[in-house]
PDB file of C-alpha atoms in Angstrom:
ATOM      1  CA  UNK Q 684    -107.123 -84.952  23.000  1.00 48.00           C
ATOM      2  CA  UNK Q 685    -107.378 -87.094  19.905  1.00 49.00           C
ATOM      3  CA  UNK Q 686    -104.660 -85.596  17.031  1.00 63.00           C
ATOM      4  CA  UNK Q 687    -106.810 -86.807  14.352  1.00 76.00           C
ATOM      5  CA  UNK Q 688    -109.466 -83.538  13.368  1.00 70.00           C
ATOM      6  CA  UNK Q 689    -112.425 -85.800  12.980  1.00 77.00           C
ATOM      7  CA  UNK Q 690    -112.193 -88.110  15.945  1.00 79.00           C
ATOM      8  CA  UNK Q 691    -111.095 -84.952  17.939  1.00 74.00           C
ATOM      9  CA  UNK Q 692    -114.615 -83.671  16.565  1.00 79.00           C
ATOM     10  CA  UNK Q 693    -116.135 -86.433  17.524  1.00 78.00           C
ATOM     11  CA  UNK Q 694    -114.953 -86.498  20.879  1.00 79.00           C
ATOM     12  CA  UNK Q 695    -115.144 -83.169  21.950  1.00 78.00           C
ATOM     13  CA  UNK Q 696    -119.205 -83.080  20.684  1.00 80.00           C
ATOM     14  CA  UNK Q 697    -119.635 -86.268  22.980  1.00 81.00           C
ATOM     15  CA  UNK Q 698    -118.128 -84.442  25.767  1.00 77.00           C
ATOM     16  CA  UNK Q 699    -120.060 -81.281  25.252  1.00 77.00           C
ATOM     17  CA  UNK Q 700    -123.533 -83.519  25.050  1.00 79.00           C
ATOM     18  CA  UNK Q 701    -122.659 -84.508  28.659  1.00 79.00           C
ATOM     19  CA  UNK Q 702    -121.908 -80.807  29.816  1.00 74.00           C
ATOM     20  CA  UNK Q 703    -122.885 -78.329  27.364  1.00 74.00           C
ATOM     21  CA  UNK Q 704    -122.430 -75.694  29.992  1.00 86.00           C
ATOM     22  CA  UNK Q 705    -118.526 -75.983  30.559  1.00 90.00           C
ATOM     23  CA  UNK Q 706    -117.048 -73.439  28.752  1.00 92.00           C
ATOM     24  CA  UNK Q 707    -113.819 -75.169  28.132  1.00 89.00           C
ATOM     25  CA  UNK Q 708    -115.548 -78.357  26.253  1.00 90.00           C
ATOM     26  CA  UNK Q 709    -116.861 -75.310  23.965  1.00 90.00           C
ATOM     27  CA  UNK Q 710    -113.061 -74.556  23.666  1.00 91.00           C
ATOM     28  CA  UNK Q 711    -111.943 -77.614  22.611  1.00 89.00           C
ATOM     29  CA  UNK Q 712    -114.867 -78.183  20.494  1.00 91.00           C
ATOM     30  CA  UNK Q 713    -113.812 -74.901  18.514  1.00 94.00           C
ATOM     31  CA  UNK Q 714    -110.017 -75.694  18.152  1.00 92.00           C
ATOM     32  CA  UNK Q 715    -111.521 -79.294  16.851  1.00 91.00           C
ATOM     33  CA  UNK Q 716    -113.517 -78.012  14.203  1.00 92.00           C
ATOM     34  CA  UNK Q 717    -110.932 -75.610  13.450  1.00 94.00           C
ATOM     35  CA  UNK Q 718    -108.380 -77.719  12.522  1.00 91.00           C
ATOM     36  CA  UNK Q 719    -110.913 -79.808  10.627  1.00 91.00           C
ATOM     37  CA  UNK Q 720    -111.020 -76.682   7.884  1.00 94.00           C
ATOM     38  CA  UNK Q 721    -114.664 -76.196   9.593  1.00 95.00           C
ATOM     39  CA  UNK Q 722    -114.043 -72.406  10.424  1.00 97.00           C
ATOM     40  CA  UNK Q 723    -118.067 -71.354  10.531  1.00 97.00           C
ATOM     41  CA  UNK Q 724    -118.724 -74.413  13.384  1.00 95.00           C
ATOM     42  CA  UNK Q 725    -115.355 -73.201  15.081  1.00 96.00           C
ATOM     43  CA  UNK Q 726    -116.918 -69.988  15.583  1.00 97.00           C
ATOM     44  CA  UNK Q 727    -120.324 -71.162  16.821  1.00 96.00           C
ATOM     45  CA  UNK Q 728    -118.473 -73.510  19.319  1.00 95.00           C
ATOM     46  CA  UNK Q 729    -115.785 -70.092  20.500  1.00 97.00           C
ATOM     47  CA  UNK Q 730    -119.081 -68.150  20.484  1.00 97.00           C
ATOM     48  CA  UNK Q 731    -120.745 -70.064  23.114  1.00 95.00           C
ATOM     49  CA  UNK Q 732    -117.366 -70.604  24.724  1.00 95.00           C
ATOM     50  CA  UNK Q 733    -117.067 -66.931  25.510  1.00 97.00           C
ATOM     51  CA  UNK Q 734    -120.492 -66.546  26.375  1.00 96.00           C
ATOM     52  CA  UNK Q 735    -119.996 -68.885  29.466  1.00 96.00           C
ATOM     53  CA  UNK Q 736    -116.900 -67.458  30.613  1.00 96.00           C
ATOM     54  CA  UNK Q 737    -116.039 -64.490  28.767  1.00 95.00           C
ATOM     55  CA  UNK Q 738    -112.660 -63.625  29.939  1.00 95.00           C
ATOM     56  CA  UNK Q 739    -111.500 -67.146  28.232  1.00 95.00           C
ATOM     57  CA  UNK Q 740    -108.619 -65.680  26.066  1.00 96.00           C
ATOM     58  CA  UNK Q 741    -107.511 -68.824  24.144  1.00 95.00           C
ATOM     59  CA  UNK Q 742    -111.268 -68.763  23.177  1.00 97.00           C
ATOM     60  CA  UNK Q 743    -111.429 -64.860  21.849  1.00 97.00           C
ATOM     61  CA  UNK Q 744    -108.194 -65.845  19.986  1.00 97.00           C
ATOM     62  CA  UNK Q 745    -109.764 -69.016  18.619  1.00 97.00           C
ATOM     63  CA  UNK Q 746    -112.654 -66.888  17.439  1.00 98.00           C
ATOM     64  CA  UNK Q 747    -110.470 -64.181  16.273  1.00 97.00           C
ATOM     65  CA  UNK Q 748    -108.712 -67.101  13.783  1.00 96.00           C
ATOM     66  CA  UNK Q 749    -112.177 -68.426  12.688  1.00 98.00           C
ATOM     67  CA  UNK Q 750    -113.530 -64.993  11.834  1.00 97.00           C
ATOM     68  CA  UNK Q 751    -110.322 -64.133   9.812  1.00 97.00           C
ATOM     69  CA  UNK Q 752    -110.911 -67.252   7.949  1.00 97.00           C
ATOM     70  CA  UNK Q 753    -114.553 -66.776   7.088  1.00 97.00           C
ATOM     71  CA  UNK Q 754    -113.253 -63.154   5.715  1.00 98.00           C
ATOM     72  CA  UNK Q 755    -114.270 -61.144   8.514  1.00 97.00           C
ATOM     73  CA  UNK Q 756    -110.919 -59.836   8.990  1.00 96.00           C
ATOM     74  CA  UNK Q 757    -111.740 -56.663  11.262  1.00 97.00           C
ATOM     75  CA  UNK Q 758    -114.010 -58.840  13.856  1.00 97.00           C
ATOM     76  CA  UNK Q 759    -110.893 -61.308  13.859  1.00 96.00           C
ATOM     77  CA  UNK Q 760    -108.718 -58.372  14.673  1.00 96.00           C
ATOM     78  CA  UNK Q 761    -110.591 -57.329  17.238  1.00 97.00           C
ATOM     79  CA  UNK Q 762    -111.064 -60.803  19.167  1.00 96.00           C
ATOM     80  CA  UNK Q 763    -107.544 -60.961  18.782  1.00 95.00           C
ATOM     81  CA  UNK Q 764    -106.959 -57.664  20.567  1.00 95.00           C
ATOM     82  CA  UNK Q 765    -109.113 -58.577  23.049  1.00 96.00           C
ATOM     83  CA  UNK Q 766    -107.513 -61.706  23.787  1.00 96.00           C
ATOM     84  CA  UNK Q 767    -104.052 -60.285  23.787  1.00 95.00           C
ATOM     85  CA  UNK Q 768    -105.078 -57.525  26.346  1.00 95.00           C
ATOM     86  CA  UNK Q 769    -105.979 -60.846  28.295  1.00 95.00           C
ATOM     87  CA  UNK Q 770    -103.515 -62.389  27.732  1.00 94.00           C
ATOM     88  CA  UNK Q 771    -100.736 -60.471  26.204  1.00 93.00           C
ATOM     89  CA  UNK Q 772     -98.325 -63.267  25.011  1.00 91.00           C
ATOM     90  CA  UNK Q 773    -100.897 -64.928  23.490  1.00 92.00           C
ATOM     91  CA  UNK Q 774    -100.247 -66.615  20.095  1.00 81.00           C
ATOM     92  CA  UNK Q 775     -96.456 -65.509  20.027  1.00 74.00           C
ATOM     93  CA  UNK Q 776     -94.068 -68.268  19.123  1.00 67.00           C
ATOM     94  CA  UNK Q 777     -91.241 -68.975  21.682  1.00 66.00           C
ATOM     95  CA  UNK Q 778     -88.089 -67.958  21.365  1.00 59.00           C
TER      96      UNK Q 778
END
């Protein structure tokens, strides 16, 4: 994946115009737009992420980071939840 937000953007839209349907383009897609500062498009790409495979933790806890950033701070928390019950070492830092 392309380190540059933008071109990672970019690339990850291209990909999803090919197969809009794979969940994990959505995925990427969201963590793109994410790190581009674009937390409301992060969402919409999480959102349709989880509706094609719902049990897609790193997706909830993408989600859960967009929502906390557009100030919906109790959705956030509970994507979060629900991806940690997933997945429970999810988003701890290694030791």
């Amino acid at each position: 994946m392309n380190l540059e937000p933008a071109k990672a953007v970019d690339d990850c839209k291209d990909a999803v115009d090919e197969d809009g349907d794979d969940p994990l383009l959505r995925y990427f897609l969201g963590w793109a737009r994410l790190r581009q500062g674009d937390a409301s498009a992060a969402r919409k790409a999480f959102d349709k992420s989880i509706e094609l495979k719902p049990q897609l933790a790193w997706a909830l806890y993408g989600r859960g980071l967009a929502q906390t950033k557009l100030g919906e701070a109790e959705k956030g928390r509970q994507d979060l939840e629900a991806a940690r019950k997933l997945l429970p070492a999810i988003g701890l830092k290694p030791q």
